[in-house]
Coordinates of N, CA and C in Angstrom, one line a residue:
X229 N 6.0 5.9 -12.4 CA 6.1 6.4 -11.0 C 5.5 5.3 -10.0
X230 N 4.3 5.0 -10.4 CA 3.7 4.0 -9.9 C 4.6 2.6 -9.2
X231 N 5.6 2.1 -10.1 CA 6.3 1.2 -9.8 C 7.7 1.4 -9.4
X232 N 8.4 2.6 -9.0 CA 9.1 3.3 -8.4 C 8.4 3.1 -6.7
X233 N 7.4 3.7 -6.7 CA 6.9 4.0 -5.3 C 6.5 2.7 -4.4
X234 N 6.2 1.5 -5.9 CA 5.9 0.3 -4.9 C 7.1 -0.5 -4.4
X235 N 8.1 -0.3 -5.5 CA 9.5 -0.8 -5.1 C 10.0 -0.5 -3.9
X236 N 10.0 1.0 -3.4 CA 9.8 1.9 -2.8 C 10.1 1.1 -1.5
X237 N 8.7 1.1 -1.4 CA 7.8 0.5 -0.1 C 7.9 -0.8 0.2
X238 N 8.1 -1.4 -0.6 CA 8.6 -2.6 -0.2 C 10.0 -3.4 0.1
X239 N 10.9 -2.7 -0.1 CA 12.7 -2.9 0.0 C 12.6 -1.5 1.5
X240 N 12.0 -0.8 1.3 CA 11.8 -0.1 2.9 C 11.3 -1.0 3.7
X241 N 10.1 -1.7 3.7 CA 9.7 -2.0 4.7 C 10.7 -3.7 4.9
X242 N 11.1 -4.3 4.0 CA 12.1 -5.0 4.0 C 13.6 -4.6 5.0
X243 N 14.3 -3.0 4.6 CA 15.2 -2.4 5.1 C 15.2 -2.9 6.8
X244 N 13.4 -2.0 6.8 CA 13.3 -1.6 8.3 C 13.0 -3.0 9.5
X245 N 12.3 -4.0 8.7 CA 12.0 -5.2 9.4 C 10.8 -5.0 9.6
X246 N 10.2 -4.1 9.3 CA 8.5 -4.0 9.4 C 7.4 -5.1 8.6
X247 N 6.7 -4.7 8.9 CA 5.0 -5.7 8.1 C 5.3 -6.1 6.3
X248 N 4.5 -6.5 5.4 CA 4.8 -6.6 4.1 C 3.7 -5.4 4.1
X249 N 4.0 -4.6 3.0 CA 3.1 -3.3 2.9 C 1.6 -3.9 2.8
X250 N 0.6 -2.7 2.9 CA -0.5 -3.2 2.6 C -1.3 -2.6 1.5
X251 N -1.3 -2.7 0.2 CA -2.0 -1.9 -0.6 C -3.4 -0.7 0.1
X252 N -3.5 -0.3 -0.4 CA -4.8 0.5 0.0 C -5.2 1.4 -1.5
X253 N -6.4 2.0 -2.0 CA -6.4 2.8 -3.1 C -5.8 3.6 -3.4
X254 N -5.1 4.5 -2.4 CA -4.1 5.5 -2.7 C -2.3 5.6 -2.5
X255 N -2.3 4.0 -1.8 CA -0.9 4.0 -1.7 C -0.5 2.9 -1.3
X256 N 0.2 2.4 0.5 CA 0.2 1.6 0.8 C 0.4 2.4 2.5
X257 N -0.2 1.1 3.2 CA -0.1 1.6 4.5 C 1.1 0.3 4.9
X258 N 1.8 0.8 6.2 CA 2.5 0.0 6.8 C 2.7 0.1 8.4
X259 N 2.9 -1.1 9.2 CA 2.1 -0.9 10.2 C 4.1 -1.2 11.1
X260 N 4.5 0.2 11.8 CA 5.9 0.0 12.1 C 5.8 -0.4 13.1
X261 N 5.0 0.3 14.2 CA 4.9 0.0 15.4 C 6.0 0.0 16.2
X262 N 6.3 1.3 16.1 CA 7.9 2.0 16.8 C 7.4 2.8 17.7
X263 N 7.9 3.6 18.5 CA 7.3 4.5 19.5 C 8.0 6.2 18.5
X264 N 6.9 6.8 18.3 CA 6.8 7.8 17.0 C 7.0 7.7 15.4
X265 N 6.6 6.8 15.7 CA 6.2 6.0 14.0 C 5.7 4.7 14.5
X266 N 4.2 4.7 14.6 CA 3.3 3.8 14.7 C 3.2 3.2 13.4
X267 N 2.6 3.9 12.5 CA 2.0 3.5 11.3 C 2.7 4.6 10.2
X268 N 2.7 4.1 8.9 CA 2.9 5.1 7.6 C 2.5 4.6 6.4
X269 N 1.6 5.5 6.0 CA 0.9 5.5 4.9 C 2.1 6.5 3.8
X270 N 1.8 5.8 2.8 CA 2.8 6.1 1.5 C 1.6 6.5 0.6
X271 N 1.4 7.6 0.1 CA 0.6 8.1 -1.3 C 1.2 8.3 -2.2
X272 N 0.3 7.9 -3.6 CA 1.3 7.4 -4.4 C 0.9 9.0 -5.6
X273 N 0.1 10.1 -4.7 CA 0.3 11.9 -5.3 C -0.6 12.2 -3.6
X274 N -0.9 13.7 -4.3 CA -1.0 14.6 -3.1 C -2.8 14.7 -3.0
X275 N -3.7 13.8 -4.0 CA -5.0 14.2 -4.3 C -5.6 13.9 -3.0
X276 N -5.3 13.0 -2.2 CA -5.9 12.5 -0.8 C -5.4 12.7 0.2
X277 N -4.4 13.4 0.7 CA -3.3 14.3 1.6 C -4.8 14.6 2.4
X278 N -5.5 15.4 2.4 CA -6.6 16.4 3.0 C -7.8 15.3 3.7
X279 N -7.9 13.9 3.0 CA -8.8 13.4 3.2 C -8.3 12.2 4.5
X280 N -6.9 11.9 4.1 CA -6.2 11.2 5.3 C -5.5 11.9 6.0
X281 N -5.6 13.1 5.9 CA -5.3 13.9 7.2 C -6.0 14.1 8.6
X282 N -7.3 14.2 7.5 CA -8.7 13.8 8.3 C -9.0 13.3 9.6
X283 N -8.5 12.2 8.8 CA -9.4 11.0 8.9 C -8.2 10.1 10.1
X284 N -6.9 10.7 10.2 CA -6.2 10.2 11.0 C -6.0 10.8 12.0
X285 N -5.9 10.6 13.5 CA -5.7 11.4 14.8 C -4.8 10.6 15.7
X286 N -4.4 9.8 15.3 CA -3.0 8.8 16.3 C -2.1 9.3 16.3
X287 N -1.5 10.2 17.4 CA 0.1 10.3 17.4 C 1.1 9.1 16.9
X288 N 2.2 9.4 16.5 CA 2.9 8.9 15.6 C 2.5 8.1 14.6
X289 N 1.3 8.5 13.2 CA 1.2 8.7 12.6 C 1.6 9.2 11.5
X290 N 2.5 8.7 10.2 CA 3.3 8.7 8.8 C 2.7 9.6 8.0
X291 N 2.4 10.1 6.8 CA 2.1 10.0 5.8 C 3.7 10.6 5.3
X292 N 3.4 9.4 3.9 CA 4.7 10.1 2.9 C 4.1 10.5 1.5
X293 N 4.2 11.5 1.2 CA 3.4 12.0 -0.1 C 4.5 11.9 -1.4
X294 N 4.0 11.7 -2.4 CA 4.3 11.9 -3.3 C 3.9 13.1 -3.6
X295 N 4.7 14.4 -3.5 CA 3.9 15.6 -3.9 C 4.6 17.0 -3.4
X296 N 4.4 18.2 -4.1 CA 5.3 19.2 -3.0 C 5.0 19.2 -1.9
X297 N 6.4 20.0 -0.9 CA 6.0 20.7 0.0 C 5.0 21.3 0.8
X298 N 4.7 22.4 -0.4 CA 4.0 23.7 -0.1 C 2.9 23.2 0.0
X299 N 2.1 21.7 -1.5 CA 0.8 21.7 -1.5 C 0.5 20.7 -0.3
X300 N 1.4 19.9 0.1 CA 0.7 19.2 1.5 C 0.8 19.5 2.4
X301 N 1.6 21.0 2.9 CA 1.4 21.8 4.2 C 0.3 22.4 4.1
X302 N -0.3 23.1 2.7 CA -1.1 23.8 2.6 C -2.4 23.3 3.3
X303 N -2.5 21.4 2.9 CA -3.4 21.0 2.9 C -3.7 20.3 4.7
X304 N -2.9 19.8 5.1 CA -2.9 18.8 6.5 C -3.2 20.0 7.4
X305 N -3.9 19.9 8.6 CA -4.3 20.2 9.5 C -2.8 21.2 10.2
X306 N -3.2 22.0 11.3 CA -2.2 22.3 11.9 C -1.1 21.2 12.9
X307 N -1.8 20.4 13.6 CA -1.6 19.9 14.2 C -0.1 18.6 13.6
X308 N 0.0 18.7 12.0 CA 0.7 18.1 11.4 C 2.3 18.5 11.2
X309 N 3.1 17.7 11.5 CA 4.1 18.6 11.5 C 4.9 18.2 10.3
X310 N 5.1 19.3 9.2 CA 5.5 18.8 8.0 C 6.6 18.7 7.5
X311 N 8.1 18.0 7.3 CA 9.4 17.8 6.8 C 9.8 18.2 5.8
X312 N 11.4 18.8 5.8 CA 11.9 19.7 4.6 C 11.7 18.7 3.1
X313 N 11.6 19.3 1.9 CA 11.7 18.3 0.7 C 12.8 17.0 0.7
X314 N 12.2 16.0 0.5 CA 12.9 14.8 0.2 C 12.9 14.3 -1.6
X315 N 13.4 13.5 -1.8 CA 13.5 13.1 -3.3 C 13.3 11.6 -3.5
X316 N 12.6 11.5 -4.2 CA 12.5 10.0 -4.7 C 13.3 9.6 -6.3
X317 N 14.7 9.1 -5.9 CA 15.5 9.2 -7.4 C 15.8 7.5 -7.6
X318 N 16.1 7.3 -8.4 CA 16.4 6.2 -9.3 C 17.4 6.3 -9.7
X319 N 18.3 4.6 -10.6 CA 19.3 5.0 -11.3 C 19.3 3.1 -12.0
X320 N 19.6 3.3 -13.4 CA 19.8 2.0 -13.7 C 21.0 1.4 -12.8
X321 N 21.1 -0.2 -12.8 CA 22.0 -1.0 -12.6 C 23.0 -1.2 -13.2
X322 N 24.2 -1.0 -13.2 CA 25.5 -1.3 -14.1 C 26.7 -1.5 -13.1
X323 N 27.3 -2.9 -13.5 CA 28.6 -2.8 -12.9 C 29.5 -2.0 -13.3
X324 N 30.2 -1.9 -12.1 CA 31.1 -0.6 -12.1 C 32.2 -1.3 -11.4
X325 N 33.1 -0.7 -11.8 CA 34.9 -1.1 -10.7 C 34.3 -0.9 -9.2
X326 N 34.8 -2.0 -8.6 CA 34.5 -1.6 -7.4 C 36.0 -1.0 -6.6
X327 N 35.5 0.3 -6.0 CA 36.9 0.9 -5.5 C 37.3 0.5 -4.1
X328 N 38.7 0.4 -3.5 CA 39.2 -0.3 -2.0 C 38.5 0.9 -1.2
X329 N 38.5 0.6 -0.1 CA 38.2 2.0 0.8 C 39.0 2.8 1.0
X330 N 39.1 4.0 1.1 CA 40.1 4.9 1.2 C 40.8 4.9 2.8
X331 N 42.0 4.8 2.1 CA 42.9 4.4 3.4 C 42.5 5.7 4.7
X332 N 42.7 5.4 5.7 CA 42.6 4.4 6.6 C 41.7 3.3 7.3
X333 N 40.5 3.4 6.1 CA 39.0 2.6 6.6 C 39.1 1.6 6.0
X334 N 38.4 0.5 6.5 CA 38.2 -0.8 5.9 C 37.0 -0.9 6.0
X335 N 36.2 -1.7 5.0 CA 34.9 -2.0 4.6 C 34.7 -3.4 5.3
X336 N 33.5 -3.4 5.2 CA 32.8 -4.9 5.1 C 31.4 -5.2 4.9
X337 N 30.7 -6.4 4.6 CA 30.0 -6.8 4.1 C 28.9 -7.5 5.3
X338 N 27.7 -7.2 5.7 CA 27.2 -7.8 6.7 C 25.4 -8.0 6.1
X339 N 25.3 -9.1 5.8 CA 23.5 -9.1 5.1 C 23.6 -10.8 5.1
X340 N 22.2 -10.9 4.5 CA 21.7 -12.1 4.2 C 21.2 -12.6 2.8
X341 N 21.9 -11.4 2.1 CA 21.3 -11.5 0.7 C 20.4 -11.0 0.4
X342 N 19.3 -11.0 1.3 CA 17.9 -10.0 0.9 C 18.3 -8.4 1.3
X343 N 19.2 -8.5 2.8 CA 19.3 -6.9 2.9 C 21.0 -7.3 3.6
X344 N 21.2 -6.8 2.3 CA 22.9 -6.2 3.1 C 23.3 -5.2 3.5
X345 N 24.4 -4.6 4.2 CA 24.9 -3.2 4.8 C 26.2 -2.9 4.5
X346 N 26.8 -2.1 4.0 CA 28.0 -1.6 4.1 C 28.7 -1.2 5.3
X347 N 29.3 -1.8 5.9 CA 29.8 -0.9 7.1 C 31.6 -0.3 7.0
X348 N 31.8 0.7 6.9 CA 33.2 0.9 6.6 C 33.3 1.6 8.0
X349 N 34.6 1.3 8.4 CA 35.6 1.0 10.0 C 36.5 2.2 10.0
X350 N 36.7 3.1 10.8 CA 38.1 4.2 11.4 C 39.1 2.7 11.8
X351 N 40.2 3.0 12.1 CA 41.2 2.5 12.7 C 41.1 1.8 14.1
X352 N 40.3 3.0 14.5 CA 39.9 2.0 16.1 C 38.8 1.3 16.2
X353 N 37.9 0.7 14.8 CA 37.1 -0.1 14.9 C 35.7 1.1 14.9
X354 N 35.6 2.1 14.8 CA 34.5 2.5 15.3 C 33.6 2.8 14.1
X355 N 31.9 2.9 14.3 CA 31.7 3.0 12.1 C 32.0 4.3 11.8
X356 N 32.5 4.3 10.9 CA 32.8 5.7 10.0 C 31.3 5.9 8.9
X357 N 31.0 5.1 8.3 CA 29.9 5.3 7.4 C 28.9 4.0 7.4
X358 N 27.5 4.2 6.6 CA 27.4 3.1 6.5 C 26.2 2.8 5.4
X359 N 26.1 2.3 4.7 CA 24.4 1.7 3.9 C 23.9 0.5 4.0
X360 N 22.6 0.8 3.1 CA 21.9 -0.6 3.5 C 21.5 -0.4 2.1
X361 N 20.8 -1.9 1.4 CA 20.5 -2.2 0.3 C 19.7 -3.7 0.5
X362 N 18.2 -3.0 0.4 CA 16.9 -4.2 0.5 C 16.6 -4.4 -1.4
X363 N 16.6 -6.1 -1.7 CA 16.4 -6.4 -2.7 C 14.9 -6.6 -3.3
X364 N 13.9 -6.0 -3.7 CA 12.5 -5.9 -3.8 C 12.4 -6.5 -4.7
X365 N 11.7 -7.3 -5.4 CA 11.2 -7.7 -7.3 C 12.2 -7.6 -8.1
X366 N 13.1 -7.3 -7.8 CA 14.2 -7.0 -9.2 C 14.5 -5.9 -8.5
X367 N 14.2 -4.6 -7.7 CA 14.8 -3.6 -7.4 C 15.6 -3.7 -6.2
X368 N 16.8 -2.4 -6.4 CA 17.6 -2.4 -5.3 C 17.2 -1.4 -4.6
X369 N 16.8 -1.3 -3.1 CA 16.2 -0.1 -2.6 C 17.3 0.1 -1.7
X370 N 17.8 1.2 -2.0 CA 19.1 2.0 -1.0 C 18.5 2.6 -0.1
X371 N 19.2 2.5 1.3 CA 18.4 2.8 2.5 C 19.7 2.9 3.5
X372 N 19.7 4.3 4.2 CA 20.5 4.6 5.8 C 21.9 4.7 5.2
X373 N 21.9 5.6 4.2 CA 23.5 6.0 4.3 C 23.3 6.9 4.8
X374 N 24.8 7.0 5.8 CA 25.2 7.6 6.9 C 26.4 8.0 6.7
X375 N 27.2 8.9 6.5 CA 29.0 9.2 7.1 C 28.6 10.2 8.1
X376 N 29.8 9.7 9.6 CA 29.4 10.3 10.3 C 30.2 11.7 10.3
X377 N 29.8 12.2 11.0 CA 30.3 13.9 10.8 C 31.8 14.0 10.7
X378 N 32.7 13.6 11.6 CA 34.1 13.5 11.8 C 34.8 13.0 10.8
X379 N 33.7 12.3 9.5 CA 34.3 11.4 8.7 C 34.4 11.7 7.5
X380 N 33.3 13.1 7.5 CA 32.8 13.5 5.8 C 34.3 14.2 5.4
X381 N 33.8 14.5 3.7 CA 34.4 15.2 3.0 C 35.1 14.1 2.5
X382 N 35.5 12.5 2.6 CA 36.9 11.9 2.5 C 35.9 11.2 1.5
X383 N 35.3 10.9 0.8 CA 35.1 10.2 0.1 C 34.2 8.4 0.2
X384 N 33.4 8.6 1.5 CA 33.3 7.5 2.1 C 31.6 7.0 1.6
X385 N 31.3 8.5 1.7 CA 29.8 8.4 0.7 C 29.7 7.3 -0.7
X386 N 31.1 8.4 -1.3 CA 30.2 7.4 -2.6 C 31.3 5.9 -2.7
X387 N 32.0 5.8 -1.8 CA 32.3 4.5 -2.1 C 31.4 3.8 -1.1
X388 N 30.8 3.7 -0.1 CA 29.7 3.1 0.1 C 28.7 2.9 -1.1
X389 N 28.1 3.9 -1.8 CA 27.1 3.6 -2.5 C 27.8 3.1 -4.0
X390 N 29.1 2.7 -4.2 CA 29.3 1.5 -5.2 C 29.2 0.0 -4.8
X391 N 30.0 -0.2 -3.5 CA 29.8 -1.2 -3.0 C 28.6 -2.1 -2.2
X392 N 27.3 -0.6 -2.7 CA 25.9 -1.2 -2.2 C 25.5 -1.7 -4.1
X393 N 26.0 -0.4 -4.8 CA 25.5 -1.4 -6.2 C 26.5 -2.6 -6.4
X394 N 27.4 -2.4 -6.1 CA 28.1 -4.2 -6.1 C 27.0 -5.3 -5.7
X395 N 26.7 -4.9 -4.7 CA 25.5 -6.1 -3.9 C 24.6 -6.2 -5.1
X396 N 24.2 -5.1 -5.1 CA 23.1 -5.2 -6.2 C 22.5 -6.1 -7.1
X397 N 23.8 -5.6 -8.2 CA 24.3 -6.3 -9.0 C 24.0 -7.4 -9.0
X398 N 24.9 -8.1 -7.9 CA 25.5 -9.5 -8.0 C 23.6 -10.0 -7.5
X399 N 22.9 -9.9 -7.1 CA 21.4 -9.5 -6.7 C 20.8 -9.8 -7.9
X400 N 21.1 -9.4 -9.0 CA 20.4 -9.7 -10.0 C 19.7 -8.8 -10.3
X401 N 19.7 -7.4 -9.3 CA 18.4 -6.2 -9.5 C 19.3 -5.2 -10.6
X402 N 18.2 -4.9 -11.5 CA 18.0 -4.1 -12.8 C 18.0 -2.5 -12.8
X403 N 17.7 -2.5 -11.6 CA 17.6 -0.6 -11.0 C 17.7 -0.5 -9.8
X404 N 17.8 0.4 -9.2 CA 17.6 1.1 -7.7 C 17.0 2.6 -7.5
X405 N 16.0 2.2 -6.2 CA 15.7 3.3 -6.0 C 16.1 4.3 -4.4
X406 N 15.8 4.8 -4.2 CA 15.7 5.8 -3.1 C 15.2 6.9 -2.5
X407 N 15.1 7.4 -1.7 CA 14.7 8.4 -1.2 C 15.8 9.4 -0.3
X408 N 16.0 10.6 -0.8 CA 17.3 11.1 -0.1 C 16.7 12.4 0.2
X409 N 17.2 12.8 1.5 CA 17.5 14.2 1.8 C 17.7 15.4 0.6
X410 N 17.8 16.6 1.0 CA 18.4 18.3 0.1 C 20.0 17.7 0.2
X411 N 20.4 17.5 1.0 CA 21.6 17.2 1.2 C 22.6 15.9 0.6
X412 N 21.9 14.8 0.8 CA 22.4 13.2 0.0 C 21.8 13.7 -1.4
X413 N 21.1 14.3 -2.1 CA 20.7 14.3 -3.6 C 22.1 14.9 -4.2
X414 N 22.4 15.9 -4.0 CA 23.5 16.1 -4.4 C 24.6 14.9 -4.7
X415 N 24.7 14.3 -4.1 CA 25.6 13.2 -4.2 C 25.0 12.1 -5.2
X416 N 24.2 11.8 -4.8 CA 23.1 10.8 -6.0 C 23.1 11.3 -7.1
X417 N 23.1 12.7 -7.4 CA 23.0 13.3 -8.8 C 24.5 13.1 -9.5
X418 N 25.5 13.4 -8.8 CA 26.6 13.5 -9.1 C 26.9 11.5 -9.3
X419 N 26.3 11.0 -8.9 CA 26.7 9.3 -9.1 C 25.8 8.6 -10.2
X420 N 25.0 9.5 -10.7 CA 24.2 9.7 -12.1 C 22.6 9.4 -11.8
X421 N 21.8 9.6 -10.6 CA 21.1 9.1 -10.3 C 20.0 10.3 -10.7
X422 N 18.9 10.4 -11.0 CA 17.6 11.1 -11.4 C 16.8 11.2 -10.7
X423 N 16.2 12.6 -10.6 CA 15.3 12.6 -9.3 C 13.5 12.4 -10.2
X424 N 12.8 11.2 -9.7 CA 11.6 11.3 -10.4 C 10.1 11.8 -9.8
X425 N 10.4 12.4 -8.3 CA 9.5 13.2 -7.7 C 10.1 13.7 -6.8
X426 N 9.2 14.6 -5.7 CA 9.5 15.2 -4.8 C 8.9 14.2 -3.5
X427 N 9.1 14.4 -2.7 CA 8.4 13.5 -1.5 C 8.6 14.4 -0.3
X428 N 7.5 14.2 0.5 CA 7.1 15.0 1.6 C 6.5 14.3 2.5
X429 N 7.1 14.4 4.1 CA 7.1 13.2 4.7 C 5.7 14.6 6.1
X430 N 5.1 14.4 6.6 CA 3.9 14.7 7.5 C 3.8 14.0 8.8
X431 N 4.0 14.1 9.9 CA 3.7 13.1 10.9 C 2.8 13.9 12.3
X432 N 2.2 13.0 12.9 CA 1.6 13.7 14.2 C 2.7 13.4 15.2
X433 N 3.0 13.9 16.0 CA 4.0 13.7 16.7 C 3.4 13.4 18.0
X434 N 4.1 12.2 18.8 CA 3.9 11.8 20.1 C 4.6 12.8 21.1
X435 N 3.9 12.8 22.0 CA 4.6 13.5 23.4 C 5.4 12.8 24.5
X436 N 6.3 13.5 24.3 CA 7.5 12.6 25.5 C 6.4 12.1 26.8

């Protein structure tokens, strides 16, 4: 789990263009410096949830737990506003056929080798879907699939997420991880991927 979570954190904070993580004893902190996500602390369980809840009072303020729902609402202050279940899943690396886009969208290829993006095109050029895939130590960390609403049901999900393990692959990375919504796990499960915790994301929220 341990090495899941660091992968994690580091092909995220690669994704996002942020800081290189910063260890700390219970996880890693990262410093985003976005306007409502200042900072995010990643725990790597729920034993210190109570004590960095604390101990933090900065609006836009992270924490991502490794841990249920229930026990880190139970535990953070009110003031905390706490996010539906997320998943932290995996899946070995294996080439696979890579499939064309389904007509009438066209794909493409836009990275630098450390972090590439899927972007697949409607007809009038507009994005229809899209992923990212940050290359960490050997891991592939899948990050920002998107199909947009007008676009679902056609199949654009999971040919995005072959053509992000294509990148992969060719990457030289041995596994991939992620973190998905109630809603993208279904799809991940169905593309053979394993869920190896739950994750629960906590933030203080800034005021307009």
């Amino acid at each position: 789990m341990a090495g899941l979570i660091k992968a994690w954190v580091h092909g995220w904070a690669l994704s996002r263009g942020v800081g290189v993580p910063v260890a700390e004893p219970d996880g890693y902190r990262l410093d985003v410096g976005r306007p409502g996500h200042r900072v995010r602390y990643v725990l790597a369980d729920a034993s210190s949830v109570a004590r960095r809840a604390r101990s933090l009072t900065e609006p836009g303020t992270w924490l991502k737990v490794s841990g249920p729902r229930d026990e880190v609402a139970k535990t953070v202050p009110p003031e905390w506003e706490v996010g539906p279940p997320e998943y932290l899943m995996s899946a070995p690396m294996a080439l696979r056929p890579v499939l064309a886009a389904p007509e009438p969208y066209r794909a493409e290829l836009v990275g630098d080798g450390v972090v590439t993006d899927v972007v697949v095109r409607a007809p009038d050029g507009s994005r229809a879907a899209t992923g990212r895939v940050a290359i960490a130590g050997g891991t592939a960390v899948i990050d920002q699939v998107v199909t947009e609403p007008e676009h679902q049901r056609r199949g654009l999900g999971r040919f995005v997420m072959r053509r992000l393990d294509e990148v992969a692959v060719a990457a030289g990375a041995e596994r991939a991880v992620l973190v998905a919504t109630e809603e993208g796990r279904a799809l991940y499960l169905a593309l053979g991927w394993t869920v190896a915790a739950e994750i629960t994301a906590a933030h203080l929220p800034e005021e307009n």
